[in-house]
Every structure is written in structure tokens, then in C-alpha cells.
Amino acid sequence: MSRLTHTDEAGAARMVDVSAKDESVREAVARGRVVMRAETLALISQNKAEKGDVLAAARLAGIMAAKRTAELIPLCHPLPLSAVAVELALGDEAVEITATVRTTGRTGVEMEALTAVSIAALTIYDMVKAVDRGMRIEAVRVVRKSGGKSGDFAQD
Amino acid sequence: MSRLTHTDEAGAARMVDVSAKDESVREAVARGRVVMRAETLALISQNKAEKGDVLAAARLAGIMAAKRTAELIPLCHPLPLSAVAVELALGDEAVEITATVRTTGRTGVEMEALTAVSIAALTIYDMVKAVDRGMRIEAVRVVRKSGGKSGDFAQD
Amino acid sequence: MSRLTHTDEAGAARMVDVSAKDESVREAVARGRVVMRAETLALISQNKAEKGDVLAAARLAGIMAAKRTAELIPLCHPLPLSAVAVELALGDEAVEITATVRTTGRTGVEMEALTAVSIAALTIYDMVKAVDRGMRIEAVRVVRKSGGKSGDFAQD
Amino acid sequence: MSRLTHTDEAGAARMVDVSAKDESVREAVARGRVVMRAETLALISQNKAEKGDVLAAARLAGIMAAKRTAELIPLCHPLPLSAVAVELALGDEAVEITATVRTTGRTGVEMEALTAVSIAALTIYDMVKAVDRGMRIEAVRVVRKSGGKSGDFAQD
Amino acid sequence: MSRLTHTDEAGAARMVDVSAKDESVREAVARGRVVMRAETLALISQNKAEKGDVLAAARLAGIMAAKRTAELIPLCHPLPLSAVAVELALGDEAVEITATVRTTGRTGVEMEALTAVSIAALTIYDMVKAVDRGMRIEAVRVVRKSGGKSGDFAQD
Amino acid sequence: MSRLTHTDEAGAARMVDVSAKDESVREAVARGRVVMRAETLALISQNKAEKGDVLAAARLAGIMAAKRTAELIPLCHPLPLSAVAVELALGDEAVEITATVRTTGRTGVEMEALTAVSIAALTIYDMVKAVDRGMRIEAVRVVRKSGGKSGDFAQD
């Protein structure tokens, strides 16, 4: 098992020091999906959900949440995001969510991309939960990361 | 497909009016998991993650996020939560997260429980991502709901 | 000039005590408009603004801001809003904004309705400012208020 | 009508990418006014409003709101503001508000200046609404902007 | 040593369940002081601090912070505050701060009163730190509490 | 008494302009303590407080609050913090709190360090207040500061 060099011996939480890192352009892409019944997907595609336009709301909620990641995740560094996009696609059994986040900063933006996906997913859930109680949020993960010293990364 | 009686004809988003509903005790339980490598789970159980005590941080982040649900999810009603608990269990391939939320209010607290699970999951992710880039957040869903007019509900 | 009975002699700011007031259903409606060029209105109605769907974003931003009024306006009381709606209409020279807010609480919701209108207006401004630098937000005011002891109120 | 080069074909909202822009000093000045009865203005100038010192509260609320612009306006970029000032002047029929915001960043600060003006105006409204129900917020606009590639700009 | 009946055996943090408690009027008064040099106090009393009106800013910052207590203190319950007042007095060697908070709710408001005192103290510190680096915040404590089942309480 | 060169003649509050300052690495260390009964300290060291793990919660709450300093303290500049650590030590009559904050920015981070100490102290207070009503937060002060033009500084 990897031994972490910066570990506080007592295991106390702290924000890792990034002041020695260089500022560089960093990007992360995260994905996830909200699995639901076909009828619920139809409701969304026809924009007939009780609370209104589901996809527009999810997109905006995801973007806004990305900007507040450092408030929500205790040890995240605040970062000046230079771009956030949330894309939504209706599949056969799920709404597929992709979030892309970019910054020029001293640490990466995976958490921002994952937070955008998670809050977009919760917003979709909220807007159609009155008609579908069995929804599940699945497969929230980072699919691509670039910039920074730890090297680029990609997975499905 | 169910026709939603309160649908704004144009599909515009709005916060559903709950002023005619009675205040009652309402509870929701949500669950989810962060799937990761066995080595990463071992790191957490030995409290050796670089950023510190993973489970304590995830628990608190989940509780704090539940209180901010109405800020994050655009059409959620602000609710005076009377109790929030986040439980974490280390399984064979995942950290299992359970959040329980209670209120005395005019609408349910599923979204608060789901938000607690999601942010607890993201916090776990953040704290061990330096050693495991393949983690996934899976199966975030409501497992129990009680109180309110729509009746009780339970699923796995 | 009306002498205010509860005035702190020294003029120091404080949140007025509402603990002796009864909880009742209270509603307020506020209005305002963003005056702009006809070409900019056309851009919005065709959903061609650079930043995307202007009306959906303004609606959601207004609703979300209403919920945060007590954070923004120093002496506002936090209130559990039971409904918020933001309606937008394209006129000849302006986007007309109407916000309706309802609560069951100890004080009125004019400030919440006005905040919803103001932030919806700023969101519209933000989304089309790249093509129209001369926009103005005008006539933000309360047009109707009901509930509470001070009596109902209406104006244009 | 100007065709916007970066438009998402489907009109979906997103935060415009500013990562290729240079950091530079940027400034914006916005203005607006709260129109009210002469008696209400006298109350403010004598610091006799029920909720206390109106001008000090409005100034601070405006400054604090400028710092939270990116939380309120969905597609605004978070920016490290280097200066914010809110000036208030009592006219014959209105409190005149001027906000000046400066940053060293990759995008302008009009929205921050407009947000400062709007929240300062709402704070004034809140503090004297008990004696004047007919107030209106008028003429909220950018009067000067400098820095950045789009060139300087000034209007009344 | 008192054994706490509701203790989670494993010591995990959680928000104590208050749903069985009755709503009642509850009040708390907290106090504290910012100890500083006589010259610094003179600067404040003459309103000559570089950043402007120190007492007005501290009062408002304290009131606004009281409303956000549940966001800052992880296990605090969100409460609909019905009144907040922050009083400041210039002593011989310190600014004395008193905060009074009232709610009609299911749990007490000591934390809200203490938060108001602490943030008011920090605001004073911030506004005069350019001329006095030796300031200290001292004696932040609850001096009175009433309402609720645990009985009234008072101390110096 | 020092005459402050940048004073607004009328004493109106404003955020001091730092745009002409250089970005540099800046660090501040603040300290404070929560004085309590020996029995209460024992409760904390044995992790038997009703609300759970006191030290982990205080550490995280302090770190999270440091990131929100500019929201709480009206005239603070928002800063991209590069590191925050909160250390807690159990003394004979108090929990001793030390917060260290680092940034690469245009202004210092004393307020962030002091805010971390204050909110960590309030969190400790909150978690054990059920068994000790006489606690006091004492001696919150800056003990070291480095970086920036005003020179380094240290005190006890």
C-alpha cells in the first residue's frame, strides 16, 4: 500500500499545501447518470415535469455548484474557475450527465467536475421525483483529467 | 404517462406551492456507496489518507450539506431540519453511506438525505483521490421515506 | 414625518423583533424590467444569446436568490418560503419580470420578491451584455402584498 | 443582428471559457437609484429609520454582495476582487448609488458592480419600507468600464 | 463525569434530534471584548479607521453572521431567528460586544449569539489591524439564556 | 495617534484597494483557547461528548470557515487559500487552538487564521455545551505573520 509522504502522523484533517505548485491550465471531465423509468424520461423530453424545465435547471444547478465546491468539500482549495459546462443526454434508461471544468490554478478540478455532475443529478431527481420514486444516481466518476504534475488521465 | 396536474403549460421552472400542506414530522433515509480498490479501503480504515481522517470529514460534510440543500437544488424548499445523521461502513469494495434526515415541515426531506449522501461521497473521493483515480460513486437512492400525504415508501 | 416607535435612539442597525407576531400566510408580488435594444430582445426570444437560454437561467436565478434574501439583506429575517415563481415576458423594449413569493411566517416577503426580480434582471443582463452595453434595470417595485397586520397593499 | 460565434447550437447555458484571456486590471462603475418620498429621504438623512443607520447598512450590504456575485448570477466567473466601494448620495427624490469594483482577472466586473448597486438598493428599501410602500429602484446600469480586450466604455 | 444518554457509542458526530421538543420562545445573550491600545480605541470613537465606520460594520457583520450560524457550526440546527441585536460599547481598553438573539424554535440560540459576538469582534479587528497588531479577542461567553426545558441560566 | 492616509473623509466603509500590491506568498498563524472545566476536557479526550468527535469537527469547521472569511468579514478581500491547518491541543484548563493559513495573493491572511480559530472554538463550545455552561473563548490573536510589505511580525 502506498505510504503517503505528507500524512499528519495523527491522521488529523488538513488542506494540503499547494503554494509551491505552479499555476497551470487544468481541466477535468466527470460523468454520471440518473437511472429512471422510460415514462419518466419521456416526461423530461417532453418538458412536462411538474416543476418545469428539467434539463435547463440541472445544467444551471450543476454549473453553480461547481463554483461552490470548496464550500461543500471540506479540504478542497478555492479555485478561480475559467469555464464550466454541463451536458445532458437522454438515453434509454437514464439521463447521462457530463461536466467539464477548467481553471488556471495550483490544483486540479476533478472535485468541481464531480460536484457539478452530482448536483445536476440531484436536481433532475428533485424535479421528477413526484412521478418516479425508484430513481438512482449511478457511475459518478472522473473520465478525463489534464494539466498539473500528476500527469494526464483517462478512463470510461 | 401520468399527467401532472400542476404543470405550468409552458414548462417554466417554479417552486411548487406547499403553503396549503400541513406541518408534520417527515423522515427520509438515503444510501449510496463509493466503490474503490481494496488498498484504498485499507488506507481509510487505518486512517492513513494524506488529507486526514476520511470518515469524520465525510460525516460532517454530509451533515453540513444537508442543511444547505435548498441553496444547491434550485426548486427545493428551505426546511428547518430537526436531525441529520450520516453513517459510514467499510465494505469489501466500497464505503457504504447512509443518511437519515428528519424535519417538522410542509414537505419531505428526500433531497436533503440524498444531498448528504452525495457530498459525503464526494468528500471521501476527495480525500483519497491521490492514491485511487478509478473510484466511482454508485447507487445513490432513497431507501425509506415517511410522513406527509404521499404515503410511506421503502426500497432497497 | 412619521416618528418610528421602535427606533434605537442612537440609530444603530438591528433586526426588528418579530417574535410577538403571529404566523400567517403572507404573499408579495414584485415587478421590474430590463430595458434593452430590440435586437437584443430578438436574440433572447430566439434563444441565441452566447451564454445560452436566458429566460430559463433568469427564472432559476431569481428563485434561488429569493431563498437567500436573508443572507444578502442585512436585517431581513430568515423565512421558510413555501412558494416562489418568477415569470418573464418579452415586451417591445424590455423583458418584464414578475416574482411571486409566499410564506407562512411572522413577517412579510416583499424583500424576497424584490430580490428575485433583481437577481433575475441581473442574470438577463449578464447573459446578453456581450451584445448590448446600454441595458438598464428599471421600475423594480412591490405591486401587491397580502397577509400580516399592516394590511393588504397594491399599486402598479 | 450579431451572430454570436460561441453560441452552443442548442442554446444550452454554460460559463464562457475565459482561460485564454490574459489577466489584467479591470474596473467597472455601476449606478442606480431608489426613488422615494421626500419624507422618507429626510428620515434617512436624520438617521431615524426604524431599522437603524440606512446608509452604513446599504454600503456594507453592497460591498458584501459584490463578493458573492458568482454565487448569485449563474454564469458569472468567480473573481478575486481587489477593491469595492459603494457611495450613496441623497438627492431630491432618490438615494443615488454608485458602486466601483476592481479586479486583476480574466474577465470584467460589470456584474459585480451592478450586484453591489442592486443589493445596496434593496437594503435601503428594506430599512425604510415600513414608512414608504411606493419606493422604486430605477436606472440600474453600467456607467463606465475599463480594462480587457473589448475596450473602454462610458455612458450616463 | 456526566454520562451522556444520547452518545453514539463510536463517537461519530451527528446533529442531535430535536423533533420531539416543543417550539418555544428562546433567547440568549452573549458577550465578548476586543482588547486594544487606547490610541486604537480613540481612532474608532472618532471614526477615523482606514476602512471606515468600525462600529456600524461590526454590528451588521454580527447580525448577518448570527443568521448563518448553522452553516458555520457543523452540528447546529437551522433556526428562524426572530430578532438579533448587537451592541457595542467603548471601554478603557476594549470594545465590549453584547449580542442578543431570539427565536421561536425547538432549540436554543446560544451559538447564534456567540457567533454574532465572534464575527463582530473579528470585524473590529479587521478594520483597525493596520494600526494595532497586538489586539486580542477575550471573554467570549454566554451571559444569559432563557426558554427551553434546560432552564434559565445567567453568569457574568 | 497615527493619521490614516487612505481614510475616506466621511468615515464610510470600503474595501481597501489592493490592486497595486504584488502577489506574494503570505502566511499567518493565529491562536486562541476554549477555557472549560477539567471534566469537560476529559469528556473530549475520551471522545464521549453527546454530539460526537469534538476535535475532528472543530478542525474541519475551522478549515471550512477560513475559506469563507471574505463572506463573513465585510471588508475582507477574497483570497485563493493554498493551505489551511487547524491544530488542537488539550491543556489543563482549555483546548488550545492554532490555525495556520497560507496564500499567494495581494493581501495577508490574518483574518482567515483568526476566523478559523474562532469557528473552531465555537464548534468545540457547541459540542460540549450540554455539560458545561461556563465555557469562555479567550486570547484569540495573531501570533505570527509573514510575507507582504508591512514586514514580518510575531508575538505570544
Short mmCIF file of C-alpha atoms in Angstrom, two decimals, chain A:
data_model
loop_
_atom_site.label_atom_id
_atom_site.label_comp_id
_atom_site.label_asym_id
_atom_site.label_seq_id
_atom_site.Cartn_x
_atom_site.Cartn_y
_atom_site.Cartn_z
CA MET A 1 0.00 0.00 0.00
CA SER A 2 1.28 3.45 -0.88
CA ARG A 3 2.64 5.35 2.11
CA LEU A 4 1.61 8.96 1.87
CA THR A 5 4.56 11.23 2.46
CA HIS A 6 2.61 14.21 3.72
CA THR A 7 0.46 12.33 6.18
CA ASP A 8 -0.10 14.00 9.50
CA GLU A 9 1.04 11.32 11.94
CA ALA A 10 -2.15 11.61 13.98
CA GLY A 11 -4.46 11.46 10.96
CA ALA A 12 -5.88 14.94 11.53
CA ALA A 13 -7.57 16.51 8.51
CA ARG A 14 -5.92 19.49 6.82
CA MET A 15 -5.90 21.26 3.46
CA VAL A 16 -2.81 20.08 1.59
CA ASP A 17 -0.37 22.92 0.92
CA VAL A 18 -0.28 23.79 -2.80
CA SER A 19 1.64 27.06 -2.52
CA ALA A 20 4.77 25.53 -4.08
CA LYS A 21 2.86 24.29 -7.14
CA ASP A 22 2.85 26.29 -10.36
CA GLU A 23 -0.27 27.81 -11.82
CA SER A 24 -1.22 25.98 -14.99
CA VAL A 25 -4.28 25.32 -17.09
CA ARG A 26 -6.05 22.27 -15.73
CA GLU A 27 -9.15 20.52 -16.96
CA ALA A 28 -11.32 17.70 -15.71
CA VAL A 29 -14.31 15.90 -17.17
CA ALA A 30 -16.68 13.91 -14.95
CA ARG A 31 -19.72 11.78 -15.79
CA GLY A 32 -22.68 10.17 -14.14
CA ARG A 33 -26.24 9.15 -14.80
CA VAL A 34 -29.69 9.22 -13.27
CA VAL A 35 -31.37 5.89 -13.96
CA MET A 36 -35.15 6.12 -14.21
CA ARG A 37 -38.26 4.62 -15.83
CA ALA A 38 -38.88 5.13 -19.54
CA GLU A 39 -42.05 7.07 -18.72
CA THR A 40 -40.07 9.49 -16.61
CA LEU A 41 -37.56 10.03 -19.39
CA ALA A 42 -40.42 10.73 -21.76
CA LEU A 43 -41.80 13.29 -19.33
CA ILE A 44 -38.45 15.07 -19.28
CA SER A 45 -38.00 15.01 -23.04
CA GLN A 46 -41.48 16.49 -23.45
CA ASN A 47 -40.74 19.07 -20.75
CA LYS A 48 -43.84 18.08 -18.76
CA ALA A 49 -42.36 17.60 -15.31
CA GLU A 50 -44.35 19.29 -12.55
CA LYS A 51 -41.52 21.59 -11.53
CA GLY A 52 -40.71 22.71 -15.09
CA ASP A 53 -37.78 22.51 -17.48
CA VAL A 54 -35.67 19.73 -16.01
CA LEU A 55 -32.65 19.89 -18.26
CA ALA A 56 -32.18 23.67 -18.08
CA ALA A 57 -32.44 23.55 -14.29
CA ALA A 58 -30.00 20.67 -13.96
CA ARG A 59 -27.47 22.36 -16.20
CA LEU A 60 -27.56 25.58 -14.23
CA ALA A 61 -27.56 23.88 -10.84
CA GLY A 62 -24.52 21.87 -11.87
CA ILE A 63 -22.63 24.94 -13.06
CA MET A 64 -23.49 26.89 -9.92
CA ALA A 65 -22.48 24.01 -7.67
CA ALA A 66 -19.10 23.68 -9.39
CA LYS A 67 -18.35 27.22 -8.28
CA ARG A 68 -19.18 26.33 -4.66
CA THR A 69 -17.20 23.10 -4.44
CA ALA A 70 -14.71 24.49 -1.92
CA GLU A 71 -17.60 25.38 0.40
CA LEU A 72 -19.03 21.88 0.28
CA ILE A 73 -15.97 19.63 0.26
CA PRO A 74 -14.05 20.41 3.46
CA LEU A 75 -10.47 20.16 2.18
CA CYS A 76 -10.86 21.46 -1.37
CA HIS A 77 -8.95 24.56 -2.36
CA PRO A 78 -10.92 27.54 -3.65
CA LEU A 79 -10.13 27.96 -7.36
CA PRO A 80 -11.00 30.66 -9.89
CA LEU A 81 -12.82 28.53 -12.49
CA SER A 82 -12.41 29.77 -16.04
CA ALA A 83 -15.06 27.55 -17.66
CA VAL A 84 -17.80 25.13 -16.65
CA ALA A 85 -20.12 23.24 -18.98
CA VAL A 86 -22.73 20.62 -18.11
CA GLU A 87 -24.12 18.49 -20.93
CA LEU A 88 -27.17 16.28 -20.60
CA ALA A 89 -28.26 13.49 -22.90
CA LEU A 90 -31.39 11.36 -22.69
CA GLY A 91 -30.52 7.68 -23.04
CA ASP A 92 -32.81 4.67 -22.98
CA GLU A 93 -32.91 4.27 -19.24
CA ALA A 94 -31.07 7.26 -17.86
CA VAL A 95 -30.18 10.90 -18.21
CA GLU A 96 -26.44 10.95 -18.91
CA ILE A 97 -24.55 13.90 -17.39
CA THR A 98 -21.12 15.18 -18.44
CA ALA A 99 -19.41 18.12 -16.73
CA THR A 100 -16.25 19.84 -17.98
CA VAL A 101 -14.38 22.28 -15.76
CA ARG A 102 -11.27 24.34 -16.49
CA THR A 103 -9.11 26.54 -14.31
CA THR A 104 -5.74 28.26 -14.30
CA GLY A 105 -4.64 27.34 -10.82
CA ARG A 106 -2.40 25.40 -8.49
CA THR A 107 -4.52 22.27 -8.17
CA GLY A 108 -6.85 20.18 -10.30
CA VAL A 109 -10.59 20.46 -10.82
CA GLU A 110 -11.84 16.86 -10.58
CA MET A 111 -13.86 17.71 -7.48
CA GLU A 112 -15.50 20.63 -9.23
CA ALA A 113 -16.48 18.43 -12.19
CA LEU A 114 -17.77 15.68 -9.89
CA THR A 115 -19.73 18.20 -7.82
CA ALA A 116 -21.33 19.62 -10.97
CA VAL A 117 -22.39 16.11 -12.04
CA SER A 118 -23.73 15.23 -8.58
CA ILE A 119 -25.80 18.38 -8.11
CA ALA A 120 -27.10 18.23 -11.69
CA ALA A 121 -28.16 14.64 -10.96
CA LEU A 122 -29.86 15.62 -7.70
CA THR A 123 -31.68 18.44 -9.48
CA ILE A 124 -33.04 16.03 -12.09
CA TYR A 125 -34.09 13.72 -9.27
CA ASP A 126 -35.85 16.53 -7.45
CA MET A 127 -37.79 17.69 -10.45
CA VAL A 128 -39.28 14.33 -11.34
CA LYS A 129 -39.38 12.53 -8.00
CA ALA A 130 -43.14 13.12 -7.77
CA VAL A 131 -43.67 10.55 -10.52
CA ASP A 132 -40.74 8.16 -10.06
CA ARG A 133 -39.61 7.09 -6.62
CA GLY A 134 -37.18 4.44 -7.78
CA MET A 135 -34.52 6.60 -9.45
CA ARG A 136 -30.84 6.01 -8.74
CA ILE A 137 -27.74 8.09 -9.37
CA GLU A 138 -25.04 5.81 -10.80
CA ALA A 139 -21.49 5.81 -12.10
CA VAL A 140 -20.36 9.25 -10.98
CA ARG A 141 -16.65 9.28 -11.86
CA VAL A 142 -13.84 11.27 -13.48
CA VAL A 143 -13.34 10.29 -17.11
CA ARG A 144 -10.54 12.64 -18.07
CA LYS A 145 -8.08 14.92 -16.36
CA SER A 146 -5.27 17.01 -17.79
CA GLY A 147 -2.76 19.60 -16.62
CA GLY A 148 -0.70 19.58 -13.44
CA LYS A 149 2.26 17.47 -12.45
CA SER A 150 0.50 14.16 -11.78
CA GLY A 151 0.03 13.62 -15.50
CA ASP A 152 -2.97 13.17 -17.73
CA PHE A 153 -5.55 10.52 -17.06
CA ALA A 154 -8.49 9.00 -18.91
CA GLN A 155 -10.96 6.17 -18.28
CA ASP A 156 -14.51 5.29 -19.32
#
